[in-house]
């Protein structure tokens, strides 16, 4: 039997059922899927698929939705570290033996409409659609080694969020999200302070 789509399992609707594996595609807001994972993981293997746009094009349409006003390439480029902005909502689920996470790097197109009802961050343009153009690559995270492997190379031991930010060349908030997640996943421990910053070290545990 091939893939089955939109199948109810134990009271929850699942995007794709592939044999015994339940596959959920989540474009954002892991908080909305947390309860589903908590209830299903004890009995079912689950693969969470999360796309990150390495390249994004923005098409702007008039209020009628059909007149194209402009097309531009977004200056923002998604990175694997952006995963942690969402993973912070389900760090304990991420270490469950039935859980795996597939990150796909994509090129996508966002459709904006000038209807005055969107977010103020977009100048009140509405985001009405998001289309996947190309899947460039993917990473599957299965265990602690995969997640720890996302830390940048060359970190001192112990290290701070500032060390992570400077080595990975990411914003301080994103570095803090990474360390929060890895600590909640029992992969890092706080071993002291450096001024006002926590010092972290990788937990060596053969049972991981």
Tab-separated table of N, CA and C in Angstrom, residues 87-180:
chain	number	residue	atom	x	y	z
A	87	UNK	N	11.666	24.781	17.230
A	87	UNK	CA	11.930	23.597	18.045
A	87	UNK	C	11.830	23.904	19.538
A	88	UNK	N	11.992	25.159	19.908
A	88	UNK	CA	11.908	25.531	21.327
A	88	UNK	C	10.541	25.200	21.928
A	89	UNK	N	9.524	24.997	21.078
A	89	UNK	CA	8.185	24.659	21.578
A	89	UNK	C	8.021	23.160	21.840
A	90	UNK	N	8.910	22.320	21.292
A	90	UNK	CA	8.750	20.865	21.460
A	90	UNK	C	10.088	20.175	21.766
A	91	UNK	N	10.953	20.750	22.598
A	91	UNK	CA	12.279	20.135	22.784
A	91	UNK	C	12.223	18.738	23.383
A	92	UNK	N	11.262	18.475	24.263
A	92	UNK	CA	11.177	17.147	24.870
A	92	UNK	C	10.643	16.115	23.875
A	93	UNK	N	9.769	16.542	22.981
A	93	UNK	CA	9.299	15.629	21.929
A	93	UNK	C	10.443	15.237	21.007
A	94	UNK	N	11.363	16.177	20.775
A	94	UNK	CA	12.440	15.945	19.808
A	94	UNK	C	13.371	14.817	20.221
A	95	UNK	N	13.439	14.489	21.514
A	95	UNK	CA	14.331	13.412	21.961
A	95	UNK	C	13.586	12.104	22.187
A	96	UNK	N	12.298	12.072	21.854
A	96	UNK	CA	11.544	10.825	21.994
A	96	UNK	C	12.047	9.828	20.946
A	97	UNK	N	12.214	8.565	21.307
A	97	UNK	CA	12.735	7.578	20.340
A	97	UNK	C	11.857	7.373	19.116
A	98	UNK	N	10.575	7.732	19.197
A	98	UNK	CA	9.680	7.594	18.042
A	98	UNK	C	9.667	8.828	17.141
A	99	UNK	N	10.457	9.837	17.491
A	99	UNK	CA	10.403	11.107	16.754
A	99	UNK	C	11.606	11.269	15.833
A	100	UNK	N	11.370	11.772	14.636
A	100	UNK	CA	12.444	12.190	13.738
A	100	UNK	C	12.011	13.482	13.048
A	101	UNK	N	13.000	14.251	12.631
A	101	UNK	CA	12.735	15.560	12.054
A	101	UNK	C	13.459	15.685	10.718
A	102	UNK	N	12.718	16.002	9.681
A	102	UNK	CA	13.293	16.192	8.355
A	102	UNK	C	13.202	17.667	7.978
A	103	UNK	N	14.347	18.300	7.828
A	103	UNK	CA	14.407	19.701	7.415
A	103	UNK	C	14.713	19.736	5.929
A	104	UNK	N	13.844	20.375	5.159
A	104	UNK	CA	14.080	20.503	3.722
A	104	UNK	C	14.354	21.976	3.401
A	105	UNK	N	15.401	22.194	2.606
A	105	UNK	CA	15.778	23.550	2.207
A	105	UNK	C	15.205	23.805	0.821
A	106	UNK	N	14.489	24.911	0.685
A	106	UNK	CA	13.683	25.138	-0.495
A	106	UNK	C	13.939	26.503	-1.128
A	107	UNK	N	13.461	26.616	-2.362
A	107	UNK	CA	13.215	27.915	-2.978
A	107	UNK	C	11.708	28.052	-3.064
A	108	UNK	N	11.174	29.181	-2.603
A	108	UNK	CA	9.728	29.324	-2.573
A	108	UNK	C	9.303	30.708	-3.058
A	109	UNK	N	8.010	30.815	-3.354
A	109	UNK	CA	7.412	32.076	-3.776
A	109	UNK	C	6.300	32.437	-2.804
A	110	UNK	N	6.355	33.663	-2.281
A	110	UNK	CA	5.292	34.183	-1.439
A	110	UNK	C	4.438	35.150	-2.260
A	111	UNK	N	3.125	34.994	-2.155
A	111	UNK	CA	2.180	35.850	-2.875
A	111	UNK	C	1.583	36.860	-1.898
A	112	UNK	N	1.837	38.129	-2.155
A	112	UNK	CA	1.288	39.203	-1.331
A	112	UNK	C	0.179	39.924	-2.102
A	113	UNK	N	-0.845	40.378	-1.360
A	113	UNK	CA	-1.929	41.148	-1.972
A	113	UNK	C	-2.121	42.457	-1.216
A	114	UNK	N	-2.255	43.532	-1.964
A	114	UNK	CA	-2.375	44.868	-1.383
A	114	UNK	C	-3.832	45.160	-1.014
A	115	UNK	N	-4.290	44.474	0.038
A	115	UNK	CA	-5.691	44.635	0.450
A	115	UNK	C	-5.835	45.415	1.746
A	116	UNK	N	-4.718	45.854	2.338
A	116	UNK	CA	-4.783	46.646	3.560
A	116	UNK	C	-5.137	45.866	4.806
A	117	UNK	N	-5.164	44.535	4.712
A	117	UNK	CA	-5.598	43.723	5.863
A	117	UNK	C	-4.490	42.831	6.424
A	118	UNK	N	-3.277	42.983	5.901
A	118	UNK	CA	-2.180	42.143	6.351
A	118	UNK	C	-1.453	42.703	7.552
A	119	UNK	N	-0.341	42.061	7.896
A	119	UNK	CA	0.472	42.471	9.040
A	119	UNK	C	1.100	43.833	8.792
A	120	UNK	N	1.251	44.599	9.857
A	120	UNK	CA	1.909	45.902	9.722
A	120	UNK	C	3.368	45.731	9.316
A	121	UNK	N	3.947	44.540	9.641
A	121	UNK	CA	5.329	44.276	9.253
A	121	UNK	C	5.487	44.228	7.734
A	122	UNK	N	4.412	43.875	7.015
A	122	UNK	CA	4.442	43.841	5.553
A	122	UNK	C	3.792	45.078	4.947
A	123	UNK	N	3.615	46.126	5.764
A	123	UNK	CA	2.955	47.325	5.260
A	123	UNK	C	1.487	47.096	4.979
A	124	UNK	N	0.869	46.147	5.729
A	124	UNK	CA	-0.543	45.797	5.630
A	124	UNK	C	-0.896	45.064	4.329
A	125	UNK	N	0.119	44.523	3.661
A	125	UNK	CA	-0.134	43.588	2.569
A	125	UNK	C	-0.421	42.214	3.171
A	126	UNK	N	-1.360	41.479	2.592
A	126	UNK	CA	-1.689	40.138	3.082
A	126	UNK	C	-0.842	39.090	2.366
A	127	UNK	N	-0.360	38.107	3.136
A	127	UNK	CA	0.286	36.932	2.559
A	127	UNK	C	-0.816	35.926	2.244
A	128	UNK	N	-1.125	35.773	0.966
A	128	UNK	CA	-2.291	34.974	0.584
A	128	UNK	C	-1.928	33.573	0.121
A	129	UNK	N	-0.663	33.355	-0.236
A	129	UNK	CA	-0.279	32.016	-0.677
A	129	UNK	C	1.235	31.874	-0.580
A	130	UNK	N	1.671	30.636	-0.483
A	130	UNK	CA	3.105	30.312	-0.422
A	130	UNK	C	3.303	29.053	-1.256
A	131	UNK	N	4.179	29.139	-2.269
A	131	UNK	CA	4.341	28.040	-3.205
A	131	UNK	C	5.783	27.543	-3.208
A	132	UNK	N	5.927	26.240	-3.080
A	132	UNK	CA	7.237	25.610	-3.148
A	132	UNK	C	7.663	25.493	-4.598
A	133	UNK	N	8.870	25.974	-4.894
A	133	UNK	CA	9.397	25.898	-6.247
A	133	UNK	C	10.375	24.739	-6.404
A	134	UNK	N	11.365	24.683	-5.526
A	134	UNK	CA	12.436	23.700	-5.649
A	134	UNK	C	12.819	23.207	-4.265
A	135	UNK	N	13.062	21.912	-4.127
A	135	UNK	CA	13.694	21.356	-2.931
A	135	UNK	C	15.179	21.215	-3.242
A	136	UNK	N	16.012	21.993	-2.553
A	136	UNK	CA	17.447	22.002	-2.839
A	136	UNK	C	18.182	20.860	-2.135
A	137	UNK	N	17.822	20.617	-0.876
A	137	UNK	CA	18.498	19.580	-0.099
A	137	UNK	C	17.673	19.295	1.150
A	138	UNK	N	18.112	18.303	1.926
A	138	UNK	CA	17.405	17.995	3.157
A	138	UNK	C	18.360	17.413	4.179
A	139	UNK	N	17.960	17.518	5.441
A	139	UNK	CA	18.690	16.935	6.563
A	139	UNK	C	17.683	16.189	7.424
A	140	UNK	N	18.006	14.970	7.816
A	140	UNK	CA	17.142	14.210	8.723
A	140	UNK	C	17.851	14.080	10.065
A	141	UNK	N	17.186	14.533	11.106
A	141	UNK	CA	17.723	14.492	12.461
A	141	UNK	C	17.035	13.366	13.220
A	142	UNK	N	17.837	12.407	13.665
A	142	UNK	CA	17.303	11.210	14.300
A	142	UNK	C	17.684	11.073	15.768
A	143	UNK	N	18.836	11.640	16.165
A	143	UNK	CA	19.326	11.394	17.517
A	143	UNK	C	20.162	12.563	18.003
A	144	UNK	N	20.757	12.400	19.191
A	144	UNK	CA	21.492	13.506	19.818
A	144	UNK	C	22.687	13.937	18.981
A	145	UNK	N	23.324	12.998	18.284
A	145	UNK	CA	24.483	13.359	17.482
A	145	UNK	C	24.101	14.318	16.365
A	146	UNK	N	22.921	14.100	15.783
A	146	UNK	CA	22.461	14.993	14.725
A	146	UNK	C	22.242	16.406	15.226
A	147	UNK	N	21.604	16.528	16.378
A	147	UNK	CA	21.331	17.864	16.915
A	147	UNK	C	22.603	18.551	17.400
A	148	UNK	N	23.466	17.829	18.101
A	148	UNK	CA	24.719	18.425	18.552
A	148	UNK	C	25.607	18.804	17.372
A	149	UNK	N	25.469	18.090	16.269
A	149	UNK	CA	26.246	18.402	15.083
A	149	UNK	C	25.880	19.733	14.449
A	150	UNK	N	24.786	20.344	14.900
A	150	UNK	CA	24.390	21.653	14.383
A	150	UNK	C	25.107	22.794	15.090
A	151	UNK	N	25.767	22.495	16.204
A	151	UNK	CA	26.591	23.515	16.842
A	151	UNK	C	27.782	23.837	15.936
A	152	UNK	N	28.217	25.094	15.917
A	152	UNK	CA	29.343	25.451	15.043
A	152	UNK	C	30.639	24.811	15.521
A	153	UNK	N	31.544	24.580	14.592
A	153	UNK	CA	32.848	24.016	14.924
A	153	UNK	C	33.721	25.066	15.615
A	154	UNK	N	34.671	24.569	16.397
A	154	UNK	CA	35.654	25.457	17.005
A	154	UNK	C	35.234	26.107	18.297
A	155	UNK	N	34.094	25.662	18.884
A	155	UNK	CA	33.665	26.255	20.151
A	155	UNK	C	34.625	25.878	21.274
A	156	UNK	N	34.867	26.809	22.210
A	156	UNK	CA	35.632	26.436	23.404
A	156	UNK	C	34.773	25.546	24.296
A	157	UNK	N	35.367	24.979	25.299
A	157	UNK	CA	34.628	24.171	26.270
A	157	UNK	C	35.035	24.621	27.676
A	158	UNK	N	34.105	25.248	28.394
A	158	UNK	CA	32.704	25.508	28.059
A	158	UNK	C	32.555	26.720	27.133
A	159	UNK	N	31.299	26.983	26.719
A	159	UNK	CA	31.041	28.070	25.777
A	159	UNK	C	29.779	28.817	26.180
A	160	UNK	N	29.635	30.022	25.651
A	160	UNK	CA	28.468	30.861	25.921
A	160	UNK	C	27.629	31.011	24.654
A	161	UNK	N	26.467	31.626	24.806
A	161	UNK	CA	25.641	31.917	23.624
A	161	UNK	C	26.366	32.887	22.692
A	162	UNK	N	27.180	33.765	23.269
A	162	UNK	CA	27.955	34.687	22.442
A	162	UNK	C	28.958	33.924	21.573
A	163	UNK	N	29.574	32.895	22.153
A	163	UNK	CA	30.496	32.060	21.375
A	163	UNK	C	29.771	31.403	20.199
A	164	UNK	N	28.584	30.864	20.470
A	164	UNK	CA	27.814	30.208	19.413
A	164	UNK	C	27.435	31.208	18.329
A	165	UNK	N	26.976	32.384	18.752
A	165	UNK	CA	26.579	33.398	17.786
A	165	UNK	C	27.720	33.841	16.895
A	166	UNK	N	28.894	34.056	17.483
A	166	UNK	CA	30.029	34.543	16.699
A	166	UNK	C	30.596	33.457	15.798
A	167	UNK	N	30.657	32.215	16.278
A	167	UNK	CA	31.189	31.127	15.447
A	167	UNK	C	30.238	30.771	14.303
A	168	UNK	N	28.931	30.809	14.580
A	168	UNK	CA	27.949	30.451	13.545
A	168	UNK	C	27.527	31.661	12.710
A	169	UNK	N	27.871	32.853	13.182
A	169	UNK	CA	27.475	34.094	12.520
A	169	UNK	C	25.959	34.212	12.436
A	170	UNK	N	25.336	34.045	13.593
A	170	UNK	CA	23.892	34.180	13.701
A	170	UNK	C	23.560	35.186	14.792
A	171	UNK	N	22.327	35.653	14.805
A	171	UNK	CA	21.874	36.645	15.771
A	171	UNK	C	21.894	36.064	17.185
A	172	UNK	N	22.125	36.912	18.196
A	172	UNK	CA	22.150	36.426	19.585
A	172	UNK	C	20.893	35.676	19.990
A	173	UNK	N	19.723	36.155	19.563
A	173	UNK	CA	18.474	35.487	19.940
A	173	UNK	C	18.421	34.073	19.395
A	174	UNK	N	18.891	33.879	18.178
A	174	UNK	CA	18.876	32.550	17.571
A	174	UNK	C	19.856	31.624	18.280
A	175	UNK	N	21.017	32.152	18.663
A	175	UNK	CA	21.984	31.356	19.430
A	175	UNK	C	21.393	30.945	20.766
A	176	UNK	N	20.666	31.837	21.402
A	176	UNK	CA	20.023	31.521	22.677
A	176	UNK	C	18.951	30.451	22.504
A	177	UNK	N	18.199	30.514	21.393
A	177	UNK	CA	17.198	29.480	21.115
A	177	UNK	C	17.850	28.110	20.961
A	178	UNK	N	18.975	28.061	20.263
A	178	UNK	CA	19.696	26.800	20.082
A	178	UNK	C	20.079	26.200	21.425
A	179	UNK	N	20.668	27.017	22.279
A	179	UNK	CA	21.152	26.504	23.553
A	179	UNK	C	19.995	26.126	24.475
A	180	UNK	N	18.924	26.884	24.430
A	180	UNK	CA	17.739	26.531	25.222
A	180	UNK	C	17.230	25.152	24.816
